[in-house]
């Protein structure tokens, strides 16, 4: 695995997959929040609760995404440190 991970293209592909996954999750939650804010069908208290939960999940996704990118950068640096 270490030999495969040393390939820069493989590292770039993994980074793009991490970033794309985080972006997709964030956009889906934003869409859900938009639908909940504009839907007059549900009870007001239920809608407010779901909107606040969606906002919390968006923040958590961004925090977890930041941690994942940081860990990825640290791991990539530790692998490539010997080559510098």
mmCIF file with all atom_site columns, C-alpha atoms in Angstrom:
data_model
loop_
_atom_site.group_PDB
_atom_site.id
_atom_site.type_symbol
_atom_site.label_atom_id
_atom_site.label_alt_id
_atom_site.label_comp_id
_atom_site.label_asym_id
_atom_site.label_entity_id
_atom_site.label_seq_id
_atom_site.pdbx_PDB_ins_code
_atom_site.Cartn_x
_atom_site.Cartn_y
_atom_site.Cartn_z
_atom_site.occupancy
_atom_site.B_iso_or_equiv
_atom_site.pdbx_formal_charge
_atom_site.auth_seq_id
_atom_site.auth_comp_id
_atom_site.auth_asym_id
_atom_site.auth_atom_id
_atom_site.pdbx_PDB_model_num
ATOM 1  C CA . UNK A 1 1  ? 0.000   0.000  0.000  1.00 0.00 ? 1  UNK A CA 1
ATOM 2  C CA . UNK A 1 2  ? 2.866   2.361  0.797  1.00 0.00 ? 2  UNK A CA 1
ATOM 3  C CA . UNK A 1 3  ? 4.218   1.942  -2.730 1.00 0.00 ? 3  UNK A CA 1
ATOM 4  C CA . UNK A 1 4  ? 0.832   2.847  -4.207 1.00 0.00 ? 4  UNK A CA 1
ATOM 5  C CA . UNK A 1 5  ? 0.394   5.771  -1.815 1.00 0.00 ? 5  UNK A CA 1
ATOM 6  C CA . UNK A 1 6  ? 3.736   7.270  -2.885 1.00 0.00 ? 6  UNK A CA 1
ATOM 7  C CA . UNK A 1 7  ? 2.239   7.913  -6.324 1.00 0.00 ? 7  UNK A CA 1
ATOM 8  C CA . UNK A 1 8  ? 1.307   11.626 -6.523 1.00 0.00 ? 8  UNK A CA 1
ATOM 9  C CA . UNK A 1 9  ? -1.620  10.988 -8.868 1.00 0.00 ? 9  UNK A CA 1
ATOM 10 C CA . UNK A 1 10 ? -3.122  8.507  -6.403 1.00 0.00 ? 10 UNK A CA 1
ATOM 11 C CA . UNK A 1 11 ? -2.768  11.099 -3.615 1.00 0.00 ? 11 UNK A CA 1
ATOM 12 C CA . UNK A 1 12 ? -4.473  13.725 -5.774 1.00 0.00 ? 12 UNK A CA 1
ATOM 13 C CA . UNK A 1 13 ? -7.346  11.356 -6.614 1.00 0.00 ? 13 UNK A CA 1
ATOM 14 C CA . UNK A 1 14 ? -7.915  10.577 -2.926 1.00 0.00 ? 14 UNK A CA 1
ATOM 15 C CA . UNK A 1 15 ? -7.923  14.300 -2.081 1.00 0.00 ? 15 UNK A CA 1
ATOM 16 C CA . UNK A 1 16 ? -10.440 15.042 -4.845 1.00 0.00 ? 16 UNK A CA 1
ATOM 17 C CA . UNK A 1 17 ? -12.678 12.206 -3.625 1.00 0.00 ? 17 UNK A CA 1
ATOM 18 C CA . UNK A 1 18 ? -12.588 13.527 -0.049 1.00 0.00 ? 18 UNK A CA 1
ATOM 19 C CA . UNK A 1 19 ? -13.370 17.075 -1.170 1.00 0.00 ? 19 UNK A CA 1
ATOM 20 C CA . UNK A 1 20 ? -16.120 15.945 -3.558 1.00 0.00 ? 20 UNK A CA 1
ATOM 21 C CA . UNK A 1 21 ? -17.793 13.802 -0.902 1.00 0.00 ? 21 UNK A CA 1
ATOM 22 C CA . UNK A 1 22 ? -17.798 16.656 1.589  1.00 0.00 ? 22 UNK A CA 1
ATOM 23 C CA . UNK A 1 23 ? -19.163 19.034 -1.053 1.00 0.00 ? 23 UNK A CA 1
ATOM 24 C CA . UNK A 1 24 ? -21.939 16.648 -2.071 1.00 0.00 ? 24 UNK A CA 1
ATOM 25 C CA . UNK A 1 25 ? -23.019 16.069 1.529  1.00 0.00 ? 25 UNK A CA 1
ATOM 26 C CA . UNK A 1 26 ? -23.015 19.804 2.252  1.00 0.00 ? 26 UNK A CA 1
ATOM 27 C CA . UNK A 1 27 ? -25.033 20.648 -0.867 1.00 0.00 ? 27 UNK A CA 1
ATOM 28 C CA . UNK A 1 28 ? -27.619 17.930 -0.175 1.00 0.00 ? 28 UNK A CA 1
ATOM 29 C CA . UNK A 1 29 ? -28.112 19.185 3.371  1.00 0.00 ? 29 UNK A CA 1
ATOM 30 C CA . UNK A 1 30 ? -28.383 22.775 2.081  1.00 0.00 ? 30 UNK A CA 1
ATOM 31 C CA . UNK A 1 31 ? -31.056 21.645 -0.388 1.00 0.00 ? 31 UNK A CA 1
ATOM 32 C CA . UNK A 1 32 ? -32.940 19.861 2.378  1.00 0.00 ? 32 UNK A CA 1
ATOM 33 C CA . UNK A 1 33 ? -32.752 22.972 4.544  1.00 0.00 ? 33 UNK A CA 1
ATOM 34 C CA . UNK A 1 34 ? -34.082 25.118 1.676  1.00 0.00 ? 34 UNK A CA 1
ATOM 35 C CA . UNK A 1 35 ? -37.005 22.738 1.123  1.00 0.00 ? 35 UNK A CA 1
ATOM 36 C CA . UNK A 1 36 ? -37.835 22.691 4.824  1.00 0.00 ? 36 UNK A CA 1
ATOM 37 C CA . UNK A 1 37 ? -37.740 26.483 5.071  1.00 0.00 ? 37 UNK A CA 1
ATOM 38 C CA . UNK A 1 38 ? -40.058 26.931 2.084  1.00 0.00 ? 38 UNK A CA 1
ATOM 39 C CA . UNK A 1 39 ? -42.481 24.076 2.761  1.00 0.00 ? 39 UNK A CA 1
ATOM 40 C CA . UNK A 1 40 ? -45.615 25.287 4.484  1.00 0.00 ? 40 UNK A CA 1
ATOM 41 C CA . UNK A 1 41 ? -46.950 21.767 4.877  1.00 0.00 ? 41 UNK A CA 1
ATOM 42 C CA . UNK A 1 42 ? -45.395 20.786 8.190  1.00 0.00 ? 42 UNK A CA 1
ATOM 43 C CA . UNK A 1 43 ? -46.185 22.005 11.684 1.00 0.00 ? 43 UNK A CA 1
ATOM 44 C CA . UNK A 1 44 ? -44.154 25.091 12.533 1.00 0.00 ? 44 UNK A CA 1
ATOM 45 C CA . UNK A 1 45 ? -42.347 23.591 15.558 1.00 0.00 ? 45 UNK A CA 1
ATOM 46 C CA . UNK A 1 46 ? -41.393 20.446 13.640 1.00 0.00 ? 46 UNK A CA 1
ATOM 47 C CA . UNK A 1 47 ? -40.129 22.490 10.713 1.00 0.00 ? 47 UNK A CA 1
ATOM 48 C CA . UNK A 1 48 ? -38.060 24.749 12.976 1.00 0.00 ? 48 UNK A CA 1
ATOM 49 C CA . UNK A 1 49 ? -36.572 21.716 14.712 1.00 0.00 ? 49 UNK A CA 1
ATOM 50 C CA . UNK A 1 50 ? -35.617 20.095 11.402 1.00 0.00 ? 50 UNK A CA 1
ATOM 51 C CA . UNK A 1 51 ? -34.110 23.341 10.094 1.00 0.00 ? 51 UNK A CA 1
ATOM 52 C CA . UNK A 1 52 ? -31.981 23.757 13.223 1.00 0.00 ? 52 UNK A CA 1
ATOM 53 C CA . UNK A 1 53 ? -30.877 20.115 12.942 1.00 0.00 ? 53 UNK A CA 1
ATOM 54 C CA . UNK A 1 54 ? -29.933 20.657 9.290  1.00 0.00 ? 54 UNK A CA 1
ATOM 55 C CA . UNK A 1 55 ? -27.854 23.703 10.245 1.00 0.00 ? 55 UNK A CA 1
ATOM 56 C CA . UNK A 1 56 ? -26.101 21.709 12.968 1.00 0.00 ? 56 UNK A CA 1
ATOM 57 C CA . UNK A 1 57 ? -25.363 18.840 10.585 1.00 0.00 ? 57 UNK A CA 1
ATOM 58 C CA . UNK A 1 58 ? -23.941 21.274 8.006  1.00 0.00 ? 58 UNK A CA 1
ATOM 59 C CA . UNK A 1 59 ? -21.549 22.665 10.598 1.00 0.00 ? 59 UNK A CA 1
ATOM 60 C CA . UNK A 1 60 ? -20.558 19.163 11.692 1.00 0.00 ? 60 UNK A CA 1
ATOM 61 C CA . UNK A 1 61 ? -19.934 18.126 8.080  1.00 0.00 ? 61 UNK A CA 1
ATOM 62 C CA . UNK A 1 62 ? -17.662 21.131 7.584  1.00 0.00 ? 62 UNK A CA 1
ATOM 63 C CA . UNK A 1 63 ? -15.763 20.391 10.809 1.00 0.00 ? 63 UNK A CA 1
ATOM 64 C CA . UNK A 1 64 ? -15.343 16.705 9.960  1.00 0.00 ? 64 UNK A CA 1
ATOM 65 C CA . UNK A 1 65 ? -14.318 17.686 6.438  1.00 0.00 ? 65 UNK A CA 1
ATOM 66 C CA . UNK A 1 66 ? -11.678 20.050 7.784  1.00 0.00 ? 66 UNK A CA 1
ATOM 67 C CA . UNK A 1 67 ? -10.339 17.335 10.054 1.00 0.00 ? 67 UNK A CA 1
ATOM 68 C CA . UNK A 1 68 ? -10.279 14.843 7.164  1.00 0.00 ? 68 UNK A CA 1
ATOM 69 C CA . UNK A 1 69 ? -8.398  17.248 4.897  1.00 0.00 ? 69 UNK A CA 1
ATOM 70 C CA . UNK A 1 70 ? -5.967  18.050 7.722  1.00 0.00 ? 70 UNK A CA 1
ATOM 71 C CA . UNK A 1 71 ? -5.320  14.380 8.425  1.00 0.00 ? 71 UNK A CA 1
ATOM 72 C CA . UNK A 1 72 ? -4.900  13.757 4.713  1.00 0.00 ? 72 UNK A CA 1
ATOM 73 C CA . UNK A 1 73 ? -2.364  16.578 4.474  1.00 0.00 ? 73 UNK A CA 1
ATOM 74 C CA . UNK A 1 74 ? -0.486  15.323 7.522  1.00 0.00 ? 74 UNK A CA 1
ATOM 75 C CA . UNK A 1 75 ? -0.411  11.760 6.200  1.00 0.00 ? 75 UNK A CA 1
ATOM 76 C CA . UNK A 1 76 ? 0.734   12.891 2.757  1.00 0.00 ? 76 UNK A CA 1
ATOM 77 C CA . UNK A 1 77 ? 3.433   15.078 4.296  1.00 0.00 ? 77 UNK A CA 1
ATOM 78 C CA . UNK A 1 78 ? 4.692   12.230 6.485  1.00 0.00 ? 78 UNK A CA 1
ATOM 79 C CA . UNK A 1 79 ? 4.909   9.927  3.449  1.00 0.00 ? 79 UNK A CA 1
ATOM 80 C CA . UNK A 1 80 ? 6.657   12.520 1.278  1.00 0.00 ? 80 UNK A CA 1
ATOM 81 C CA . UNK A 1 81 ? 8.883   13.935 4.030  1.00 0.00 ? 81 UNK A CA 1
ATOM 82 C CA . UNK A 1 82 ? 11.711  11.526 3.246  1.00 0.00 ? 82 UNK A CA 1
ATOM 83 C CA . UNK A 1 83 ? 11.715  12.554 -0.419 1.00 0.00 ? 83 UNK A CA 1
ATOM 84 C CA . UNK A 1 84 ? 12.317  16.251 0.321  1.00 0.00 ? 84 UNK A CA 1
#
